[in-house]
Coordinates of N, CA, C and O and ligand atoms in Angstrom, one line a residue:
M19 N -9.1 8.8 22.5 CA -7.5 9.1 21.2 C -6.4 8.9 21.3 O -5.9 10.2 21.8
I20 N -5.9 8.1 20.7 CA -4.2 8.2 20.9 C -3.6 8.9 20.2 O -3.5 8.0 18.4
T21 N -2.8 10.4 19.8 CA -1.7 10.9 18.8 C -0.6 10.8 18.8 O 0.0 10.5 20.3
A22 N -0.4 10.9 17.7 CA 1.7 10.7 18.1 C 2.4 11.5 16.2 O 1.4 12.0 16.3
V23 N 3.0 12.2 17.1 CA 4.1 13.1 16.4 C 5.3 12.6 15.8 O 6.2 11.4 15.7
C24 N 5.4 12.1 14.6 CA 6.2 11.7 13.6 C 7.0 13.3 12.9 O 7.0 14.1 12.4
P25 N 8.7 13.9 13.7 CA 8.9 14.8 13.2 C 10.0 14.6 12.3 O 10.6 13.3 12.1
G26 N 11.0 15.1 11.7 CA 11.6 15.1 11.2 C 12.7 16.4 9.6 O 11.7 17.6 9.7
S27 N 13.0 16.5 9.3 CA 14.1 17.7 8.1 C 13.4 17.7 6.7 O 12.7 18.5 7.0
F28 N 12.8 15.5 6.5 CA 12.1 16.0 5.1 C 12.7 16.3 4.3 O 11.8 17.1 3.5
D29 N 14.1 16.9 3.7 CA 14.4 17.5 2.7 C 15.1 17.0 1.6 O 16.3 16.6 2.0
P30 N 14.7 15.9 1.1 CA 12.7 15.9 0.7 C 12.3 14.6 1.5 O 13.5 13.8 2.2
V31 N 11.0 14.6 1.8 CA 10.5 13.6 2.2 C 10.7 11.9 1.4 O 10.9 12.0 -0.2
T32 N 11.2 10.6 1.9 CA 11.6 9.7 0.8 C 10.3 8.4 1.0 O 9.7 9.1 2.0
L33 N 10.9 7.4 0.5 CA 9.5 6.3 0.9 C 9.8 5.3 2.0 O 8.8 5.5 2.5
G34 N 11.0 6.1 2.6 CA 11.7 5.4 3.8 C 10.6 6.2 4.7 O 10.1 5.8 6.3
H35 N 10.5 7.4 4.6 CA 9.1 8.0 5.2 C 7.9 7.8 5.6 O 7.7 7.7 6.3
V36 N 7.7 7.7 4.0 CA 6.6 7.6 3.9 C 6.3 6.2 4.6 O 4.5 6.0 4.7
D37 N 6.5 5.0 4.0 CA 6.4 3.7 5.3 C 6.1 4.0 6.7 O 5.6 3.8 7.3
I38 N 7.1 4.6 7.2 CA 7.5 4.6 8.6 C 5.5 5.8 8.8 O 5.0 5.6 9.9
I39 N 4.8 6.7 8.4 CA 4.0 7.2 8.8 C 2.8 6.8 8.0 O 2.2 6.6 9.7
T40 N 3.3 5.8 7.2 CA 2.2 5.2 6.7 C 2.2 4.1 8.4 O 0.4 3.5 8.8
R41 N 3.0 3.3 8.5 CA 2.7 2.6 9.7 C 2.2 3.2 10.8 O 1.2 2.8 11.8
A42 N 3.1 3.6 11.4 CA 2.4 4.8 13.0 C 0.9 5.2 12.2 O 0.3 5.3 12.7
A43 N 0.4 5.2 11.0 CA -1.1 6.1 11.1 C -2.2 4.3 10.6 O -3.1 5.1 11.0
S44 N -1.5 3.7 11.3 CA -2.0 2.3 10.9 C -2.0 1.9 12.9 O -3.0 0.9 12.9
I45 N -1.4 2.5 13.1 CA -1.8 2.3 14.8 C -1.5 3.4 15.3 O -2.6 2.5 16.6
F46 N -1.8 4.6 15.3 CA -2.6 6.0 16.5 C -3.6 6.0 15.3 O -4.0 6.2 14.4
D47 N -4.6 6.9 15.9 CA -5.8 7.4 15.7 C -5.1 9.0 14.4 O -6.6 8.9 14.1
K48 N -4.6 9.1 15.1 CA -4.0 10.7 14.4 C -2.5 11.1 14.1 O -1.8 10.4 15.5
V49 N -2.1 10.9 13.0 CA -0.6 10.9 13.2 C -0.3 12.9 12.7 O -0.5 13.4 12.0
Y50 N 0.8 13.1 13.3 CA 1.2 14.9 13.4 C 2.7 14.6 12.7 O 2.9 14.2 13.5
V51 N 2.8 14.8 11.4 CA 3.9 15.0 11.1 C 4.5 16.2 11.1 O 4.1 17.1 10.3
A52 N 6.0 16.8 11.8 CA 5.9 17.5 12.1 C 7.6 18.4 11.6 O 8.5 17.3 11.5
V53 N 7.4 19.3 10.4 CA 8.6 19.7 9.1 C 9.4 20.7 10.2 O 8.9 21.3 10.7
L54 N 10.0 20.0 11.0 CA 11.0 20.4 11.6 C 12.8 21.1 11.3 O 13.8 21.3 10.4
V55 N 13.0 21.6 12.1 CA 14.7 22.6 11.5 C 16.0 22.2 12.6 O 15.5 21.7 13.5
N56 N 16.3 21.5 11.6 CA 17.8 20.9 12.2 C 18.4 21.9 11.7 O 19.2 21.9 11.0
P57 N 19.4 22.3 12.6 CA 20.0 23.8 13.0 C 21.8 23.3 12.0 O 22.4 23.8 11.5
K58 N 21.8 21.4 12.9 CA 22.9 21.1 11.9 C 22.6 21.1 9.8 O 24.2 20.8 9.3
K59 N 21.7 20.8 9.5 CA 21.6 21.4 8.0 C 20.9 22.9 7.5 O 20.7 23.4 7.3
S60 N 21.6 22.1 6.0 CA 20.7 24.1 5.5 C 20.7 23.1 3.8 O 20.6 22.4 3.3
P61 N 19.0 22.8 4.0 CA 18.1 22.1 3.6 C 18.4 22.2 2.3 O 18.5 24.3 1.4
L62 N 18.1 22.2 0.4 CA 17.1 21.8 -0.4 C 16.1 22.8 -0.9 O 16.1 23.4 -1.7
F63 N 14.8 22.4 -0.5 CA 14.0 23.1 0.0 C 13.3 24.0 1.8 O 13.7 23.2 2.3
D64 N 12.4 24.4 1.0 CA 11.9 25.6 2.0 C 11.1 24.9 2.9 O 10.2 24.0 2.4
E65 N 10.9 25.2 3.8 CA 9.7 24.0 4.9 C 8.4 24.5 3.9 O 7.7 22.9 4.7
Q66 N 8.2 25.6 3.2 CA 6.7 25.4 3.1 C 6.4 24.1 1.4 O 5.8 23.7 1.2
E67 N 7.9 24.6 0.9 CA 8.4 22.9 0.3 C 8.0 21.8 0.7 O 7.9 21.2 0.0
R68 N 8.8 21.9 1.7 CA 8.7 20.1 2.5 C 7.2 20.0 2.8 O 7.1 18.5 2.3
V69 N 6.3 21.2 3.7 CA 4.9 20.5 4.1 C 4.2 20.0 2.5 O 3.6 19.1 2.7
E70 N 4.0 21.3 1.5 CA 3.9 20.3 0.3 C 3.6 19.2 -0.4 O 3.0 18.1 -0.3
L71 N 5.2 18.8 -0.5 CA 5.8 17.2 -0.8 C 4.7 16.5 0.2 O 4.5 15.5 -0.4
L72 N 5.4 17.1 1.0 CA 4.3 15.8 2.5 C 3.1 15.6 2.1 O 2.4 14.1 1.9
K73 N 2.8 16.5 2.5 CA 1.5 16.3 1.9 C 1.3 15.6 0.6 O 0.1 14.5 0.5
R74 N 1.6 16.0 -0.2 CA 1.1 15.2 -1.9 C 1.7 13.9 -1.4 O 0.9 12.7 -2.3
S75 N 2.6 13.6 -0.6 CA 3.0 12.2 -0.3 C 2.3 10.9 0.5 O 2.0 9.6 0.4
T76 N 1.9 12.3 1.1 CA 0.6 11.5 2.7 C -1.5 11.6 2.2 O -1.9 11.3 2.9
A77 N -0.9 12.6 0.8 CA -2.7 12.3 0.9 C -3.6 11.3 0.8 O -5.0 11.3 1.0
H78 N -3.2 9.9 0.7 CA -4.1 8.7 0.6 C -4.4 8.0 2.2 O -5.1 7.5 2.5
L79 N -3.5 9.1 3.3 CA -3.5 9.0 5.1 C -4.5 9.6 5.0 O -4.0 10.8 5.5
D80 N -5.5 9.2 6.2 CA -7.2 10.3 6.6 C -6.5 11.4 7.9 O -7.1 11.9 8.6
N81 N -5.9 9.9 8.2 CA -4.6 10.3 9.6 C -4.2 10.9 9.9 O -3.5 10.9 10.9
V82 N -3.7 11.3 8.7 CA -2.3 12.0 9.0 C -2.9 13.6 8.7 O -3.2 13.8 7.6
E83 N -1.6 14.4 9.5 CA -1.6 16.3 8.8 C -0.3 16.4 9.5 O 0.5 16.1 9.8
I84 N -0.2 17.4 8.7 CA 1.4 18.1 8.2 C 1.6 19.2 8.7 O 1.2 20.1 8.4
E85 N 2.3 19.5 9.5 CA 2.4 20.8 9.2 C 4.1 21.6 10.3 O 5.2 20.8 9.9
S86 N 5.1 22.8 10.1 CA 6.0 23.1 10.3 C 6.2 24.1 11.6 O 4.6 24.0 11.8
F87 N 6.8 23.9 12.5 CA 7.3 24.5 13.5 C 8.9 24.5 13.9 O 9.1 23.8 13.5
N88 N 8.7 26.2 13.9 CA 10.4 26.7 14.4 C 11.0 26.7 15.6 O 10.0 27.9 16.4
G89 N 10.5 25.5 16.0 CA 11.1 25.5 17.5 C 11.6 24.3 18.5 O 11.7 22.9 17.6
L90 N 11.7 24.2 19.3 CA 11.6 22.7 20.2 C 10.3 21.8 19.7 O 9.6 21.4 19.4
L91 N 10.8 20.4 19.5 CA 9.9 19.0 19.5 C 9.2 19.4 19.8 O 7.9 18.8 20.4
A92 N 9.5 19.4 21.6 CA 9.0 18.5 22.9 C 8.2 19.9 22.9 O 6.6 19.5 23.1
D93 N 8.3 21.2 22.1 CA 7.1 22.0 22.3 C 6.4 22.0 21.8 O 4.2 21.6 22.2
F94 N 6.3 21.1 20.4 CA 5.2 20.9 19.4 C 4.7 19.9 19.2 O 3.3 19.4 19.8
V95 N 5.2 18.6 20.2 CA 4.4 17.3 21.5 C 3.5 18.1 21.9 O 2.2 17.7 21.9
E96 N 4.0 19.1 22.4 CA 3.0 19.1 24.0 C 1.7 20.0 23.3 O 0.5 19.9 24.2
M97 N 1.7 21.6 22.6 CA 1.2 22.1 21.6 C 0.2 20.9 20.9 O -1.5 21.5 20.5
K98 N 0.4 19.6 20.8 CA -0.3 18.9 19.9 C -1.6 18.1 21.0 O -1.4 16.6 20.3
K99 N -1.2 18.3 22.1 CA -2.0 17.3 23.7 C -1.1 16.2 23.2 O -2.5 14.8 23.2
S100 N -0.1 15.6 22.7 CA 0.2 14.4 22.4 C 1.2 14.1 23.5 O 1.7 14.8 23.9
R101 N 2.2 12.7 23.7 CA 3.4 12.4 24.3 C 3.8 10.8 23.4 O 5.2 10.8 24.1
I102 N 3.8 10.7 22.3 CA 4.7 9.9 21.9 C 5.0 10.8 20.1 O 4.3 11.4 19.6
I103 N 6.4 10.7 20.0 CA 6.8 10.8 19.0 C 7.1 9.5 18.4 O 7.7 7.9 18.5
V104 N 7.4 9.2 17.0 CA 7.3 8.4 16.3 C 8.6 8.2 15.7 O 8.5 9.1 14.9
K105 N 9.8 8.0 15.5 CA 11.1 8.0 14.9 C 11.0 6.7 14.1 O 10.6 5.5 14.3
G106 N 11.8 6.4 12.7 CA 12.4 5.3 12.3 C 13.6 5.2 12.2 O 14.5 5.9 12.9
L107 N 14.1 3.9 13.3 CA 15.0 3.4 13.0 C 15.7 2.4 12.2 O 15.7 1.3 11.7
R108 N 16.9 2.8 11.9 CA 17.3 1.8 10.4 C 18.1 1.1 10.4 O 18.9 -0.1 10.3
A109 N 19.4 1.5 11.3 CA 20.8 0.7 11.4 C 21.2 1.0 12.9 O 20.8 2.1 14.0
V110 N 22.0 0.2 13.2 CA 23.3 0.4 14.8 C 24.0 2.2 14.9 O 23.7 2.5 15.7
S111 N 23.8 2.8 13.3 CA 24.4 3.9 13.3 C 23.6 4.8 13.9 O 23.8 6.2 14.1
D112 N 21.8 4.3 13.4 CA 21.1 5.7 14.2 C 20.9 5.9 15.6 O 20.3 6.7 15.9
F113 N 21.4 4.6 16.0 CA 20.8 4.0 17.8 C 21.1 5.5 18.0 O 21.1 6.5 19.5
E114 N 22.5 5.9 18.3 CA 23.2 6.6 19.6 C 22.4 8.3 19.6 O 22.2 8.5 20.2
Y115 N 21.8 8.9 17.9 CA 21.8 9.8 18.4 C 20.2 10.2 18.6 O 19.8 11.0 19.3
E116 N 19.7 8.7 18.0 CA 18.5 8.9 18.7 C 18.1 8.3 19.8 O 16.8 9.4 20.5
F117 N 19.1 7.2 20.5 CA 18.9 8.0 21.8 C 19.2 8.9 22.6 O 18.6 9.3 23.8
Q118 N 20.1 10.0 22.3 CA 20.6 11.0 23.0 C 18.7 12.0 22.5 O 18.7 12.7 23.8
M119 N 18.4 11.8 21.6 CA 17.4 13.3 21.3 C 16.7 12.3 22.1 O 15.3 13.3 22.7
A120 N 16.3 10.8 22.5 CA 15.0 10.8 22.9 C 14.9 11.2 24.3 O 14.2 11.9 25.3
L121 N 16.2 11.2 25.2 CA 16.4 10.8 26.3 C 16.2 12.4 27.0 O 15.8 13.1 27.8
A122 N 16.3 13.2 26.0 CA 16.4 15.0 25.8 C 15.6 15.5 25.5 O 14.4 16.6 26.7
N123 N 15.1 15.1 24.3 CA 13.0 15.6 24.7 C 12.4 14.8 26.2 O 11.5 15.6 26.3
R124 N 12.4 13.7 26.7 CA 12.2 13.2 27.9 C 12.9 13.7 29.1 O 10.8 14.5 30.0
K125 N 13.7 14.6 29.1 CA 14.3 15.2 30.5 C 13.7 16.9 29.7 O 13.4 17.4 31.1
L126 N 13.5 17.1 28.5 CA 12.7 18.1 28.3 C 10.8 18.3 28.7 O 10.3 19.6 29.2
S127 N 10.2 17.1 28.3 CA 9.1 17.0 29.2 C 9.3 15.5 29.3 O 9.0 14.8 28.1
P128 N 8.7 15.6 30.7 CA 9.1 13.9 30.9 C 8.2 13.1 31.2 O 8.2 12.0 31.3
N129 N 6.8 13.7 30.4 CA 5.5 12.9 29.7 C 5.8 12.1 28.2 O 5.2 11.4 28.1
I130 N 6.6 12.9 27.7 CA 7.2 12.2 26.4 C 7.3 10.6 26.5 O 8.0 11.1 26.8
E131 N 6.9 9.8 25.3 CA 8.2 8.8 24.9 C 8.2 8.6 23.7 O 7.0 9.1 22.7
T132 N 9.4 8.3 23.0 CA 9.5 8.2 21.9 C 9.4 6.3 21.7 O 10.0 6.1 22.6
V133 N 8.8 6.1 20.0 CA 8.7 5.1 20.0 C 9.4 4.4 18.6 O 9.7 5.4 18.0
F134 N 10.9 3.5 18.4 CA 10.4 3.4 17.2 C 10.4 2.7 16.7 O 9.6 1.4 16.9
L135 N 10.1 2.5 15.5 CA 9.6 1.7 14.0 C 10.9 1.2 13.7 O 11.2 1.9 13.4
T136 N 10.9 0.0 13.6 CA 12.1 -0.6 12.4 C 12.2 -0.8 10.9 O 10.7 -0.6 10.7
T137 N 13.7 0.7 10.2 CA 12.7 0.6 8.7 C 12.6 -1.0 7.7 O 13.2 -1.3 8.6
S138 N 12.0 -0.7 7.2 CA 11.6 -1.4 6.1 C 13.3 -2.0 5.5 O 14.1 -1.8 5.7
A139 N 13.0 -3.5 5.3 CA 15.0 -3.3 4.7 C 15.5 -3.3 3.5 O 16.2 -2.7 3.3
D140 N 13.9 -2.8 2.5 CA 14.7 -2.1 1.5 C 15.2 -0.1 1.4 O 15.7 -0.1 0.7
N141 N 14.5 0.4 3.0 CA 14.8 1.2 3.0 C 16.2 1.3 3.8 O 17.0 2.7 4.1
M142 N 17.2 0.7 4.4 CA 17.7 0.1 5.1 C 19.0 1.7 4.7 O 19.3 2.1 5.9
F143 N 19.2 1.6 4.1 CA 20.5 2.4 3.0 C 19.8 3.9 2.6 O 20.8 4.6 2.4
L144 N 19.1 4.2 3.3 CA 17.8 5.4 2.1 C 17.8 6.6 3.3 O 18.7 6.5 4.5
S145 N 18.4 7.8 2.4 CA 18.6 9.2 3.4 C 18.2 9.8 2.6 O 18.5 9.9 1.4
S146 N 17.9 11.7 3.3 CA 17.3 12.0 2.5 C 19.1 12.9 1.7 O 18.6 12.7 0.4
S147 N 19.8 12.9 2.3 CA 21.3 12.9 1.2 C 21.4 12.2 0.3 O 22.3 12.9 -0.8
V148 N 21.8 10.9 0.7 CA 21.7 10.1 -0.2 C 20.8 10.7 -1.9 O 21.6 10.2 -3.1
V149 N 19.7 10.6 -1.3 CA 18.9 10.8 -2.5 C 18.9 11.8 -4.2 O 18.9 12.0 -4.9
K150 N 19.4 12.9 -2.5 CA 19.8 14.4 -3.6 C 21.2 13.7 -3.7 O 21.4 15.3 -5.5
Q151 N 22.4 13.1 -3.1 CA 23.7 12.7 -4.5 C 23.1 12.1 -5.3 O 24.1 12.4 -6.5
I152 N 22.7 11.4 -5.3 CA 22.4 9.9 -6.8 C 21.5 11.0 -7.8 O 22.0 11.5 -9.2
A153 N 21.0 12.1 -6.9 CA 20.1 12.9 -8.2 C 20.6 13.8 -8.8 O 21.1 14.7 -9.7
G154 N 22.0 15.3 -7.9 CA 22.8 15.6 -8.3 C 23.4 15.2 -9.7 O 24.6 16.2 -10.0
F155 N 23.7 13.7 -9.7 CA 24.5 13.2 -10.4 C 23.8 12.7 -11.9 O 24.7 11.8 -12.5
G156 N 22.9 13.2 -11.5 CA 21.8 12.5 -13.0 C 21.4 10.9 -12.7 O 20.9 10.0 -13.7
G157 N 21.6 10.6 -11.6 CA 21.4 8.6 -11.0 C 19.5 8.9 -11.0 O 19.1 9.7 -11.6
D158 N 19.3 7.6 -11.3 CA 17.9 7.4 -11.1 C 17.1 7.5 -9.8 O 17.7 6.2 -8.8
I159 N 16.7 8.0 -9.0 CA 16.0 8.0 -7.4 C 14.7 7.6 -7.8 O 14.0 7.7 -6.3
S160 N 14.4 7.3 -8.8 CA 12.4 6.7 -9.2 C 12.1 5.7 -7.4 O 10.8 5.9 -7.3
G161 N 12.9 4.4 -7.7 CA 12.7 3.8 -6.7 C 12.6 4.6 -4.9 O 12.6 3.3 -3.9
F162 N 13.2 5.9 -4.7 CA 13.7 5.8 -3.5 C 12.6 6.8 -2.7 O 12.5 7.4 -1.7
V163 N 12.3 7.8 -4.1 CA 10.8 9.3 -3.5 C 9.8 9.0 -4.6 O 9.8 7.9 -5.6
P164 N 8.3 9.6 -4.0 CA 7.1 9.1 -4.1 C 7.5 9.9 -5.7 O 8.3 11.3 -5.7
P165 N 6.5 9.7 -7.0 CA 7.1 10.6 -7.7 C 7.0 11.9 -7.8 O 8.0 12.6 -8.8
E166 N 6.2 12.0 -6.7 CA 5.8 14.2 -7.4 C 7.0 14.6 -6.5 O 7.8 15.9 -7.4
V167 N 7.9 13.9 -5.6 CA 9.3 14.4 -5.1 C 10.4 14.1 -6.1 O 11.0 14.9 -6.5
C168 N 10.2 12.9 -6.6 CA 11.4 12.6 -8.2 C 11.3 14.1 -8.1 O 12.8 14.2 -9.5
E169 N 10.1 14.0 -9.7 CA 10.4 15.3 -10.6 C 11.2 17.2 -9.6 O 11.3 17.6 -10.4
R170 N 9.9 17.4 -8.8 CA 11.0 18.2 -8.0 C 12.9 18.3 -8.0 O 13.2 19.5 -8.3
I171 N 12.6 17.5 -7.5 CA 14.4 17.4 -7.5 C 15.2 17.5 -8.1 O 16.2 18.1 -8.5
Y172 N 14.5 17.0 -9.7 CA 15.8 16.9 -10.7 C 14.8 18.8 -11.3 O 16.1 19.3 -11.5
E173 N 13.9 19.3 -10.6 CA 13.4 20.7 -11.5 C 14.7 20.9 -10.5 O 15.6 22.1 -11.2
R174 N 14.5 20.6 -9.2 CA 15.7 21.9 -8.7 C 17.3 22.0 -9.0 O 18.5 22.5 -8.9
L175 N 17.6 20.6 -9.4 CA 19.0 20.4 -9.1 C 19.6 20.2 -10.8 O 21.2 19.8 -10.9
G176 N 19.1 19.9 -11.5 CA 18.9 19.8 -12.3 C 18.6 18.6 -13.3 O 18.1 17.7 -12.5
P177 N 18.1 18.7 -14.9 CA 17.7 17.0 -15.1 C 18.4 16.3 -15.6 O 20.1 16.5 -15.6
K178 N 18.0 15.7 -15.9 CA 18.6 14.1 -16.2 C 18.9 13.7 -17.7 O 18.1 13.6 -17.7
D179 N 19.9 13.6 -18.0 CA 20.1 13.2 -19.2 C 21.0 11.7 -19.3 O 21.2 11.1 -18.5
Ligands
COA30 N1 13.8 5.7 6.0 C1 15.2 6.1 5.6 N2 15.5 7.1 6.0 C2 15.4 8.0 6.8 C3 14.5 7.2 7.7 C4 13.6 6.3 7.6 N3 12.8 5.8 7.4 N4 14.5 7.3 8.5 C5 15.7 8.9 8.7 N5 15.8 9.0 7.9 C6 16.8 9.8 6.9 C7 16.3 11.1 6.4 O1 16.3 11.5 5.5 C8 18.1 11.8 7.5 O2 18.4 12.1 6.0 P1 19.2 13.0 5.7 O3 20.6 12.9 6.7 O4 20.3 13.1 5.2 O5 19.1 14.3 5.9 C9 18.5 11.1 8.0 O6 17.6 9.8 8.2 C10 18.1 12.3 10.1 O7 16.9 11.7 9.3 P2 15.5 12.6 10.9 O8 14.9 12.5 11.4 O9 14.7 13.5 9.9 O10 16.4 13.7 11.2 P3 16.8 15.0 11.3 O11 18.0 15.2 12.3 O12 16.9 15.5 9.7 O13 15.6 15.5 12.0 C11 14.8 16.6 13.9 C12 16.2 15.6 13.7 C13 14.2 17.9 13.3 C14 13.5 16.1 14.2 C15 16.0 17.0 15.0 O14 16.0 18.3 14.9 C16 14.4 18.4 15.8 O15 14.3 18.1 17.1 N6 15.3 20.0 16.0 C17 14.0 20.8 15.9 C18 15.0 21.4 17.7 C19 14.8 20.5 18.7 O16 13.8 19.8 20.0 N7 15.8 19.5 19.3 C20 16.3 19.1 20.9 C21 16.0 18.1 20.0 S1 16.8 16.7 21.4

């Protein structure tokens, strides 16, 4: 059985993330989605909420499990007895950061390989911050996030008038 880990901060999950998770689930036997802490970010949703939103957004995928973890990604991958990290790659701007992370994770755990899936053209521009910014100004985010996430963001950031 080949397992993979899809890591991220998922604050909140977008349709771009769901696309990558869905495609990973069609390649690997089991996919663990890990909600991790990026110390550089102050999240809008707490860990539990992010896990819950991911669970709802991926409920149609039976080989996907969502968990949060307060530690190093490399340790989570080992704990799950996996050796594959799956990440979405949107544009050249993602490359340098992702390359650094992939090398760091391999240095921490030489068995680990990072596999990049190219983001669908529709999601090239999408990020969790873009979604929060548009919602914050009352814009329509229904094309960027799953419906259950859409509702929750408006609740948190104020109603759309
Ligand atoms: N489609 C659309 N958007 C996408 C996307 C896709 N396929 N993939 C990523 N994004 C967006 C995210 O929404 C996020 O947007 P934001 O910056 O506006 O919030 C951005 O791209 C980065 O996403 P993500 O991959 O979640 O990176 P991150 O920096 O938020 O999280 C961790 C990176 C959590 C995986 C990393 O910090 C980590 O591994 N932390 C654990 C500690 C650790 O091991 N550190 C050492 C690692 S070497």
